[in-house]
Coordinates of C-alpha atoms (C1' of nucleotides) in Angstrom, one line a residue:
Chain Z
X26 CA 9.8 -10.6 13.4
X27 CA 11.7 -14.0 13.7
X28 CA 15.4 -13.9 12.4
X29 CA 17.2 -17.4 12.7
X30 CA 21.1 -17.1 13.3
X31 CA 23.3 -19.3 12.3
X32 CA 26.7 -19.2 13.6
X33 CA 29.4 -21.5 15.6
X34 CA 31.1 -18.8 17.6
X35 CA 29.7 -19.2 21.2
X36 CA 30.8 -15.1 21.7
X37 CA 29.2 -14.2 18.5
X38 CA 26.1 -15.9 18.6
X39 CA 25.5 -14.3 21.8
X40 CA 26.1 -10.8 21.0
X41 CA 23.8 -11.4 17.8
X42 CA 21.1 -12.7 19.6
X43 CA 21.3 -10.2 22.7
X44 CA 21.3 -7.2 20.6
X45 CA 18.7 -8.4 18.2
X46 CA 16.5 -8.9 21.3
X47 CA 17.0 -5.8 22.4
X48 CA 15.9 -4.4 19.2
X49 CA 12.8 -6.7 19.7
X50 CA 12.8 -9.1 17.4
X51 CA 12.5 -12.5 18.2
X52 CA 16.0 -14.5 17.7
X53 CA 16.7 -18.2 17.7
X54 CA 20.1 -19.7 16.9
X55 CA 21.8 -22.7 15.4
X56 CA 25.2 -23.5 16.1
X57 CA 26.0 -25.3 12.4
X58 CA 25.2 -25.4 9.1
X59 CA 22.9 -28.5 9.1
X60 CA 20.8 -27.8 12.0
X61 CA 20.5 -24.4 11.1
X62 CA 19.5 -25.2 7.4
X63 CA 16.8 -27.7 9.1
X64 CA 15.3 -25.1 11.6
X65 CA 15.1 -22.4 8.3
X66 CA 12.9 -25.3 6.1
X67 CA 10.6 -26.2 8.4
X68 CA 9.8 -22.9 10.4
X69 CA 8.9 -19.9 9.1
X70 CA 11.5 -16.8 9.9
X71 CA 11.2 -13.4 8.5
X72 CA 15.2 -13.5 8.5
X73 CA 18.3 -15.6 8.1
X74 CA 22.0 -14.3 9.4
X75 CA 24.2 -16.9 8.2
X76 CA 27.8 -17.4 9.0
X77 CA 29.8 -17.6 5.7
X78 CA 32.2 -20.4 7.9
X79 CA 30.6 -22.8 9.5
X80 CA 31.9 -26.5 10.6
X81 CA 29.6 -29.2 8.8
X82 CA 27.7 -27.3 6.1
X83 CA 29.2 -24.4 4.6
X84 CA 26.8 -21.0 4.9
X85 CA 27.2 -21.0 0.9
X86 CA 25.9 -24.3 1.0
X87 CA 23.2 -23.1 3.5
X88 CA 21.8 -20.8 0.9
X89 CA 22.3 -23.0 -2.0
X90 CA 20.5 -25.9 -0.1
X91 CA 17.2 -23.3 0.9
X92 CA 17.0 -21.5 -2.4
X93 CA 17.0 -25.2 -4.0
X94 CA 14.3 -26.1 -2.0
X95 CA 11.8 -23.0 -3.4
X96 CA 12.5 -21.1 0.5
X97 CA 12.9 -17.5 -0.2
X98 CA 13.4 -16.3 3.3
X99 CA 15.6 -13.0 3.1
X100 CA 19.5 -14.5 4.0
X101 CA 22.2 -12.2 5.1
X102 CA 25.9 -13.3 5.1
X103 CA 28.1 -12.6 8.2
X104 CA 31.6 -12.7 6.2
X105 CA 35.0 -12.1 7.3
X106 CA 36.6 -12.9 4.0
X107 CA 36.2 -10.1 2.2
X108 CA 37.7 -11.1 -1.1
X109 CA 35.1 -10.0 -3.7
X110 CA 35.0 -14.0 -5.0
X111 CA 33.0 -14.9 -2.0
X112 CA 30.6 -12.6 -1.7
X113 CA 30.0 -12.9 -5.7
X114 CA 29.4 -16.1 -4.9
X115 CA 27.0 -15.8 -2.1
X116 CA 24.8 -13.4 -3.8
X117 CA 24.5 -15.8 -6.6
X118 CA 23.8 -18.5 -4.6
X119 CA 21.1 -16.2 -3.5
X120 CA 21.7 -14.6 -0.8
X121 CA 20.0 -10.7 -0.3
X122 CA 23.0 -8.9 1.1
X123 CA 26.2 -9.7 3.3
X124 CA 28.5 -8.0 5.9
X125 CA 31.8 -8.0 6.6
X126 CA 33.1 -8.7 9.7
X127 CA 33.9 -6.6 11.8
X128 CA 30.7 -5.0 11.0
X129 CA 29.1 -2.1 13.5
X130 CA 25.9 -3.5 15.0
X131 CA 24.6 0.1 13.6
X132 CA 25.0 -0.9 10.1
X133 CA 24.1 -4.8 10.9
X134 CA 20.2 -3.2 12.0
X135 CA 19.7 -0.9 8.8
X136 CA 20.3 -3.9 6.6
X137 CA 18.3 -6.3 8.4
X138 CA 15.5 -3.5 8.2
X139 CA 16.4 -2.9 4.4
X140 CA 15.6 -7.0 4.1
X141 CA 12.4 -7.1 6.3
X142 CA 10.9 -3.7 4.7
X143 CA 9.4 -5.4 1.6
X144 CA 8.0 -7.5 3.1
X145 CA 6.2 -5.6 5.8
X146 CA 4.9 -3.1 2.8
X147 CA 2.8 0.0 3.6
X148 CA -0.8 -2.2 4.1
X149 CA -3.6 -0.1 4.0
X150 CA -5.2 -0.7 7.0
X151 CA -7.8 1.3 8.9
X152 CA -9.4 0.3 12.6
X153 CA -12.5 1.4 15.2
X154 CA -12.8 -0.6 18.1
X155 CA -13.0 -4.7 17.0
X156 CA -13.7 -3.2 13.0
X157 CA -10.5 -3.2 10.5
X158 CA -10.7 -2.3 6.5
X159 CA -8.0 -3.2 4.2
X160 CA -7.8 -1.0 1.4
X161 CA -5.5 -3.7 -1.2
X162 CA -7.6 -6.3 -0.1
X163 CA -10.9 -4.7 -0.3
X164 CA -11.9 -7.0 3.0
X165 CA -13.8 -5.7 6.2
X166 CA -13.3 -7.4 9.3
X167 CA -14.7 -7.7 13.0
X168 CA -13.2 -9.3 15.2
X169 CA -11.2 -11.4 12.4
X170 CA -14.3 -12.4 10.9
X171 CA -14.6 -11.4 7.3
X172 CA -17.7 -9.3 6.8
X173 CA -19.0 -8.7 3.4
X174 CA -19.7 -5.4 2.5
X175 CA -21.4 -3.6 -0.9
X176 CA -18.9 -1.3 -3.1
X177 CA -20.9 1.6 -1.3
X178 CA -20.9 0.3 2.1
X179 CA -17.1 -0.5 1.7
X180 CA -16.5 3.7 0.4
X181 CA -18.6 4.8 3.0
X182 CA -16.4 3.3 5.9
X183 CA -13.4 4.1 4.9
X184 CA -13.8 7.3 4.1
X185 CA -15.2 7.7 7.8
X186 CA -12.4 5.2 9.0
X187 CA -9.5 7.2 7.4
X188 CA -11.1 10.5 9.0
X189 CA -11.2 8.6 11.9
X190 CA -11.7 11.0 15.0
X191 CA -13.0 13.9 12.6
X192 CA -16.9 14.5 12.3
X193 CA -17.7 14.2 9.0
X194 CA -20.7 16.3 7.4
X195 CA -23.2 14.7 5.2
X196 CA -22.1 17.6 2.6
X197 CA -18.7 16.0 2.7
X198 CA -19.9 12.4 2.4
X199 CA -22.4 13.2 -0.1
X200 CA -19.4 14.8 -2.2
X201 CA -16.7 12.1 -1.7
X202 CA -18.0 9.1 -1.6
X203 CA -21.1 9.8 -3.6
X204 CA -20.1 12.1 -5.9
X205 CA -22.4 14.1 -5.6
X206 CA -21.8 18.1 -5.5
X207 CA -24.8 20.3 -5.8
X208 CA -27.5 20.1 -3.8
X209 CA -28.9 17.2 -2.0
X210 CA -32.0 16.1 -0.1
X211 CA -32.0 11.7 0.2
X212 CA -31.6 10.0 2.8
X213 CA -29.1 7.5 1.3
X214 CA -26.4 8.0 3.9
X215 CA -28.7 7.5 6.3
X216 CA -30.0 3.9 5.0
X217 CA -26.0 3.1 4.4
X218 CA -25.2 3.9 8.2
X219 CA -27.8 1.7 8.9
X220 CA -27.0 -1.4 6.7
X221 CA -23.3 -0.5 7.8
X222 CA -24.0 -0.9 11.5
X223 CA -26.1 -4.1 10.6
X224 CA -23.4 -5.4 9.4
X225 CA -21.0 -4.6 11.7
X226 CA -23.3 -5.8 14.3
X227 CA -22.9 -2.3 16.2
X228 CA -25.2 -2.0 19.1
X229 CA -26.2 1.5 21.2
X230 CA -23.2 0.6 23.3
X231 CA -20.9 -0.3 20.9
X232 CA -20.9 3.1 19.3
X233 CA -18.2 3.3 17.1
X234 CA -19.8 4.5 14.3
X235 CA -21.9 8.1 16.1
X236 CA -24.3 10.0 15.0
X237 CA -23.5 13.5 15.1
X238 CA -27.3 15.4 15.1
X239 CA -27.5 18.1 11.9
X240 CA -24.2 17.6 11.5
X241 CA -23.0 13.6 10.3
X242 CA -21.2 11.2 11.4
X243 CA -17.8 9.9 13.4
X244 CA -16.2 6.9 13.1
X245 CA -14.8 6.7 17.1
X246 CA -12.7 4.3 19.4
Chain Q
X9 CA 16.1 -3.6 -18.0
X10 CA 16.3 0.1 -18.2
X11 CA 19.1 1.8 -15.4
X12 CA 19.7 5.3 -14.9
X13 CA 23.0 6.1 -13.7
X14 CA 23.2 9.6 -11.7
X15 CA 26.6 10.3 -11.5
X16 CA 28.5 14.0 -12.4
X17 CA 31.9 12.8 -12.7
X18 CA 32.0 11.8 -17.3
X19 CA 34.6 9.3 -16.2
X20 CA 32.8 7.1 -13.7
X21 CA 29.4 8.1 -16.1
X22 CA 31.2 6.4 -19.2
X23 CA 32.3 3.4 -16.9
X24 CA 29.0 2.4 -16.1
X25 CA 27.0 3.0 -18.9
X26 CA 29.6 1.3 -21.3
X27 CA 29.6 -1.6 -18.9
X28 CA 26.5 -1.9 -17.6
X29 CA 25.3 -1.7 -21.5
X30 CA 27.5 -4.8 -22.5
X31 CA 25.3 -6.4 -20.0
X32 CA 22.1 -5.5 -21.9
X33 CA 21.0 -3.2 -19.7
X34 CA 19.8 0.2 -20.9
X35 CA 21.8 2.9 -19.8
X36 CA 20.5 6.8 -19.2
X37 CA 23.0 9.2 -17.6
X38 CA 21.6 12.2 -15.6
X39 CA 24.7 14.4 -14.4
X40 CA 23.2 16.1 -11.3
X41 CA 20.8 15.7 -8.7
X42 CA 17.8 17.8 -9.8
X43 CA 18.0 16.3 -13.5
X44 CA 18.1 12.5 -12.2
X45 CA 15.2 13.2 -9.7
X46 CA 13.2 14.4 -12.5
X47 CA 14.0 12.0 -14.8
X48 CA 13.7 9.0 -12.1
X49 CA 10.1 10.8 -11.3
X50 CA 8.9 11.0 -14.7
X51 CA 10.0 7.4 -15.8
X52 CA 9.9 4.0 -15.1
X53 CA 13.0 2.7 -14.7
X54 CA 14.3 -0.6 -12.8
X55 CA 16.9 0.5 -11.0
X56 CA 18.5 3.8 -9.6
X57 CA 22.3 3.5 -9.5
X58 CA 23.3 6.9 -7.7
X59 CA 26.6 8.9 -6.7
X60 CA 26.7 10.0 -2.9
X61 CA 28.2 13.0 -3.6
X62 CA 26.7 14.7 -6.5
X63 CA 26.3 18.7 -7.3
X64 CA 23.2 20.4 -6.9
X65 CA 20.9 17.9 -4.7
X66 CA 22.8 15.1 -3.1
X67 CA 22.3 11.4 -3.3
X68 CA 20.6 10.8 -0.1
X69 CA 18.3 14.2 -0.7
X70 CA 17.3 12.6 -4.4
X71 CA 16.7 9.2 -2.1
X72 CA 14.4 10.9 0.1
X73 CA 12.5 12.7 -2.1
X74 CA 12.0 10.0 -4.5
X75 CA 11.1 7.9 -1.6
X76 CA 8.3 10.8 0.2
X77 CA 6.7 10.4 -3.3
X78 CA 5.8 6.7 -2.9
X79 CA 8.3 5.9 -5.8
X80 CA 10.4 2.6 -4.7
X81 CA 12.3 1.7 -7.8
X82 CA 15.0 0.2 -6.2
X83 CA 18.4 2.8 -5.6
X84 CA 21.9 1.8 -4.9
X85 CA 24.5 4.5 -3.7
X86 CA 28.2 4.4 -5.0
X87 CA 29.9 6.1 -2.5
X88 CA 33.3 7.2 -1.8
X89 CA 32.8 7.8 1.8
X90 CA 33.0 4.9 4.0
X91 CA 31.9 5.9 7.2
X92 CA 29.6 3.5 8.6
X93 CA 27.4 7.0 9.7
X94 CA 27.0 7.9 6.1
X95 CA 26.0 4.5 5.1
X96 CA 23.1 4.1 7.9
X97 CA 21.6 7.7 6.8
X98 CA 21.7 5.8 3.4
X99 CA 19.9 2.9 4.1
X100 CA 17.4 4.9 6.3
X101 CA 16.2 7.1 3.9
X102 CA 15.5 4.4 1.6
X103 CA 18.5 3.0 -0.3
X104 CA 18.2 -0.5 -1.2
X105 CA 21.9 -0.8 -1.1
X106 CA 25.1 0.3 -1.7
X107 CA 29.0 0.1 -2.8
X108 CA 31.9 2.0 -1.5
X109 CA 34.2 3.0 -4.4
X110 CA 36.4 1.8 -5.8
X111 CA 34.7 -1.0 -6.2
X112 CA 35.0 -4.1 -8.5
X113 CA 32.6 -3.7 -11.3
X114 CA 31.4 -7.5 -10.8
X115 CA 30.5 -7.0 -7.7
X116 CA 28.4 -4.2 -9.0
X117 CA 26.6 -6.3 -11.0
X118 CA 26.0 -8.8 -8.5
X119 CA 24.4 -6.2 -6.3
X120 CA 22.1 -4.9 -9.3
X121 CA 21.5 -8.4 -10.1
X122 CA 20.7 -8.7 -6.7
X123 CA 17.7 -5.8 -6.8
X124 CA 16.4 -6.5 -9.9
X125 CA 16.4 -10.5 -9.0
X126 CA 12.6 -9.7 -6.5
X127 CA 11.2 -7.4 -9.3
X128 CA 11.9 -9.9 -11.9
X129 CA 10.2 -13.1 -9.6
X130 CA 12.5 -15.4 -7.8
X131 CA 9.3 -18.3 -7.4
X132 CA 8.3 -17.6 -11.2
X133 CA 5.6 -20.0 -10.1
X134 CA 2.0 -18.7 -8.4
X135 CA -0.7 -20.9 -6.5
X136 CA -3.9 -20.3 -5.6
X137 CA -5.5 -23.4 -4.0
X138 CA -5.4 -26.0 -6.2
X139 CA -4.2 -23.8 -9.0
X140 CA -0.7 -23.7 -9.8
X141 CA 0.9 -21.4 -12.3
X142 CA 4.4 -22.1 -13.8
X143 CA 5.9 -18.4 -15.8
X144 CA 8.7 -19.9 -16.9
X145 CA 7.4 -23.0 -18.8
X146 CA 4.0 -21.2 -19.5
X147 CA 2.0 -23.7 -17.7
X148 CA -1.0 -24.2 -15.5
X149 CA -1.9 -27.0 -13.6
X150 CA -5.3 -28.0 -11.2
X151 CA -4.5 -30.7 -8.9
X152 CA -1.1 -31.8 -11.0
X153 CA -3.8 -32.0 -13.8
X154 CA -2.1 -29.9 -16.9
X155 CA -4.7 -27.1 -18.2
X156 CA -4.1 -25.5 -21.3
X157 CA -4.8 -22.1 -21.9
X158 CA -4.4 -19.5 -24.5
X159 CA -2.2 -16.7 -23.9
X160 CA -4.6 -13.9 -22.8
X161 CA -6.2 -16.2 -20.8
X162 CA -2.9 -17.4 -19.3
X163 CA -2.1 -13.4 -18.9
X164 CA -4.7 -12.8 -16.7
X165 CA -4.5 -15.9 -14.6
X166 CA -0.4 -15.0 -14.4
X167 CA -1.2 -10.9 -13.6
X168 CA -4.2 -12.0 -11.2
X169 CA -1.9 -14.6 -9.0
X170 CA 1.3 -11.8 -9.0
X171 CA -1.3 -10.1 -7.1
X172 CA -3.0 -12.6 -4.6
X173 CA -4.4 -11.0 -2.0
X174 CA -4.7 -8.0 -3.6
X175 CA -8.0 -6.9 -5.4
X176 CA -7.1 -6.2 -9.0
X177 CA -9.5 -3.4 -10.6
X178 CA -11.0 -3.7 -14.0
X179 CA -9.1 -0.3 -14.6
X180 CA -5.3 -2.3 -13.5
X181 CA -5.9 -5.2 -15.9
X182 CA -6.9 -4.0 -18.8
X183 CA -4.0 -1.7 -18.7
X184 CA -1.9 -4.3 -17.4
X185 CA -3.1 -7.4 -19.5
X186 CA -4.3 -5.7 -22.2
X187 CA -2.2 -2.7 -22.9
X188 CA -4.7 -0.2 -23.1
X189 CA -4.5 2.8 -21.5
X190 CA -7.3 4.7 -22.1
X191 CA -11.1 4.7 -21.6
X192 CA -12.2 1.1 -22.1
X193 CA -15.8 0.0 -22.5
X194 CA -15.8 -4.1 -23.3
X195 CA -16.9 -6.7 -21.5
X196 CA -13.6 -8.7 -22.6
X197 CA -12.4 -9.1 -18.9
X198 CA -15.5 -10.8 -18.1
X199 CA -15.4 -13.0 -21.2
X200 CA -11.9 -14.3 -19.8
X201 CA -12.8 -14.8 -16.5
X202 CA -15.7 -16.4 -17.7
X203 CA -13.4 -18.8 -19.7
X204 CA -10.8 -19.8 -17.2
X205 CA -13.1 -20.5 -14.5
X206 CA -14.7 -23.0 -16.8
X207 CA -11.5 -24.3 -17.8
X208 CA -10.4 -24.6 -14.6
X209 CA -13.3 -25.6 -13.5
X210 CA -14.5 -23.4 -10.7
X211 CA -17.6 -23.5 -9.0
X212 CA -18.9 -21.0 -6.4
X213 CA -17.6 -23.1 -3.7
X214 CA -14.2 -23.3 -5.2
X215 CA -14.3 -19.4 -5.7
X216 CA -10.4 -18.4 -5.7
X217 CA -10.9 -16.7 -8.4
X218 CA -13.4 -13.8 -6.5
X219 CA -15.2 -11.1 -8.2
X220 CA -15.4 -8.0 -6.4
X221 CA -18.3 -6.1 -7.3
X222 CA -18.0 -2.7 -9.0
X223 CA -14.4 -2.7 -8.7
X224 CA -13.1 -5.9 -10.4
X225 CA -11.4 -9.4 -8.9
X226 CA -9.0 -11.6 -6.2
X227 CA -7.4 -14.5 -6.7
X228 CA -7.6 -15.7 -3.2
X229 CA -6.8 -19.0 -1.3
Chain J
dG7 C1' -9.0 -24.0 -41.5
dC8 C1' -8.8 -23.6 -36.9
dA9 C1' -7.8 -21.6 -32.6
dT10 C1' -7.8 -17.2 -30.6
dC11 C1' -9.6 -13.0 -29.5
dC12 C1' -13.1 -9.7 -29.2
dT13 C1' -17.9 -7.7 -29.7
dA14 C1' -22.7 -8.0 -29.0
dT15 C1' -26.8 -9.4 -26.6
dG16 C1' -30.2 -11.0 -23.2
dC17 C1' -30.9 -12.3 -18.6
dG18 C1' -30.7 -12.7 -13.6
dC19 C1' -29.8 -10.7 -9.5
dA20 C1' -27.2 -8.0 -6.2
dT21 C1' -26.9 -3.3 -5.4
dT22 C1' -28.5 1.1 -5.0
dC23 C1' -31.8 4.4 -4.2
dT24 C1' -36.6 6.4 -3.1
dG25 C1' -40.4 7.2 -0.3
dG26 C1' -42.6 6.4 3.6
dT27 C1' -43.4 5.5 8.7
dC28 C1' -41.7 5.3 13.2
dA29 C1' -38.4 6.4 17.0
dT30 C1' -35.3 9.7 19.1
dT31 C1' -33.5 14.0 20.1
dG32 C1' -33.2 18.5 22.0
dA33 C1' -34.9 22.9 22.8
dA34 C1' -38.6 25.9 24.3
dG35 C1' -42.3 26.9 27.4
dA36 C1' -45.1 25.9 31.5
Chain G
dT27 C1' -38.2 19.8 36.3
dC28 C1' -41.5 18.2 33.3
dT29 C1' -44.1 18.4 29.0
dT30 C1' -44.7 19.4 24.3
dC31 C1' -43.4 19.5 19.7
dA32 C1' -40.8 20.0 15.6
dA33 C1' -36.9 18.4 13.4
dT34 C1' -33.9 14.8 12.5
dG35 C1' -32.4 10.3 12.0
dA36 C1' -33.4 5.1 12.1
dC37 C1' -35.5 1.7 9.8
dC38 C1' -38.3 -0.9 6.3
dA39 C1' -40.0 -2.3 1.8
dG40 C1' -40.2 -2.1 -2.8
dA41 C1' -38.7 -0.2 -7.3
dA42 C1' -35.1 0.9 -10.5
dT43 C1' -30.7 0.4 -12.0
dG44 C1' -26.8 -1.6 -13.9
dC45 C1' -23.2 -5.0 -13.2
dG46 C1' -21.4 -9.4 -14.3
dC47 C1' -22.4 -14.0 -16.3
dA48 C1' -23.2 -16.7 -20.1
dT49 C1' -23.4 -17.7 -24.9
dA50 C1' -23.3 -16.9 -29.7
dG51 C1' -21.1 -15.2 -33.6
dG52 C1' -17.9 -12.4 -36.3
dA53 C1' -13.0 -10.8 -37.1
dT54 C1' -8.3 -11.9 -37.1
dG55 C1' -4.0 -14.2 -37.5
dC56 C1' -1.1 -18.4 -37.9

DNA sequence: GCATCCTATGCGCATTCTGGTCATTGAAGA
DNA sequence: TCTTCAATGACCAGAATGCGCATAGGATGC
């Protein structure tokens, strides 16, 4: 996570960007309001912290200036007016949240984690060795290439991905992903392993997706 | 915009529903805990405006529970405490936000303003490729080349592109872009897509506009 | 009357499944 | 330890299914 701040105080500056560091996120600072308003157009940060005073351009004019230019990059103000007229008019200039200064470092954190939540969403996302399936996106992937997969092939790994580590029976399979719940006796699974692994390009040594003898199969790091 | 306001004490309850109503918003009142999770469980409302301090569950117990059930309609406490401790547990458990009483009731509607702002769209304007989709003035464009479509057609186009990325399942949009809720059995879906690729002109190179078998379609760059 | 919206239909083809043969496994017996 | 053998899974075609595409035509509303 990249969080650009923007602020003149020397002192400041540096206890923002230690602490932030610390907190690992990756921290870059501009000491006024026009370089910092440059750096935030033409890189991408997951976070501005914006001085509300700042010699040359104004942090107002910061926001006003980004938001203008269709950037919707989450912006907190640092204030130390507090007069409810200024940060009024932050937020409407579009800003996501502000703090007063002196602010506790504590309560700094859980904003900037309020901001950058969002965005991080909770991605569906299941892995086995170099294979990852994204539920919202409906994509399959080894090794970051995209691998296309039938409706059927897609259910059948992730319902072994997301009992990842558990064997699963055929009977269970058969139920879940086929929907199927009385008695069975094809072999689909078995030809679906098998275009799976195809797929997948899984070899004997590459074994992520094991064969469990009378019993089913494990999806396995 | 619908609000619910949960809040025991009538005289703050009265204050916000009488304001926040001059501002067009709808207004429910739930006077306790239980009664507001319920209520914020049950329905879809916009935004959660909650009292730290209320009888029965608190506010940050209603927070976390509404939260541990995957509901993230956004929340913002009114509190009366202002320990920076209280806040943090606040914001941790899922609070968008909130405002230490007394508070200016402008600055309230900033903040709400604020939340509803990302639900509403900031960029009321969607790309995919060269596709670009404009809410506000109801237009669609290929290349800078105006393309006009009906309003259905522009519907699913505008519902597809909120969700780039994101497969969108036959199920979603027709409840979604059609407003029907219930067992559905028409090809209509297809017929649309059908339409704007060919007004759009789409080829099976140029597929941004993906079908996903079985399950329904992407709009993907 | 015209554009929009939806239903109905046939067709092509990817998907899914069946049935079969072949390879592998693991346990029992020599 | 080695061999044998039955059971099980791997793998391969080919058949059946049904989904989505395309187009036409009817209903509806402005």
């Amino acid at each position: 996570m990249r969080i650009l701040v923007i602020e003149d105080e020397p002192g400041i500056a540096r206890f923002l960007k230690q602490g932030l560091e610390e907190e690992a996120y990756a921290v870059e600072v501009a000491d006024n309001g026009l370089e910092g308003l440059a750096r935030a157009l033409e890189q991408a940060y997951d976070l501005l912290l914006v001085d509300w005073m700042l010699p040359g351009l104004s942090g107002l004019e910061v926001c006003r200036q980004l938001r203008a230019a269709q950037n919707h990059t989450p912006l907190l103000f640092l204030t130390a007016k507090d007069t409810v007229q200024d940060t009024i008019a932050g937020l409407q200039a579009g800003a996501n949240d502000y703090i007063k200064k002196p602010f506790h470092f504590e309560e700094l954190l859980e904003r900037i984690r309020v901001q950058l939540r969002p965005a991080a969403g909770p991605p569906e996302r299941f892995t086995v060795g170099p294979i990852a399936l994204d539920v919202a996106t409906h994509q399959v992937f080894r090794d970051d290439e995209e691998i296309a997969l039938t409706q059927k092939e897609f259910a059948l790994l992730e319902y072994l991905l997301r009992h990842k580590g558990n064997v699963c029976r055929r009977q269970s399979i058969i139920e879940q992903v086929w929907d199927i719940h009385f008695e069975y006796n094809t072999g689909v699974i078995d030809v679906y392993m098998n275009a799976l692994r195809k797929k997948l390009r899984l070899s004997k040594d590459e074994d992520y997706l094991q064969t469990i003898r009378g019993i089913g199969y494990v999806a396995r790091d």
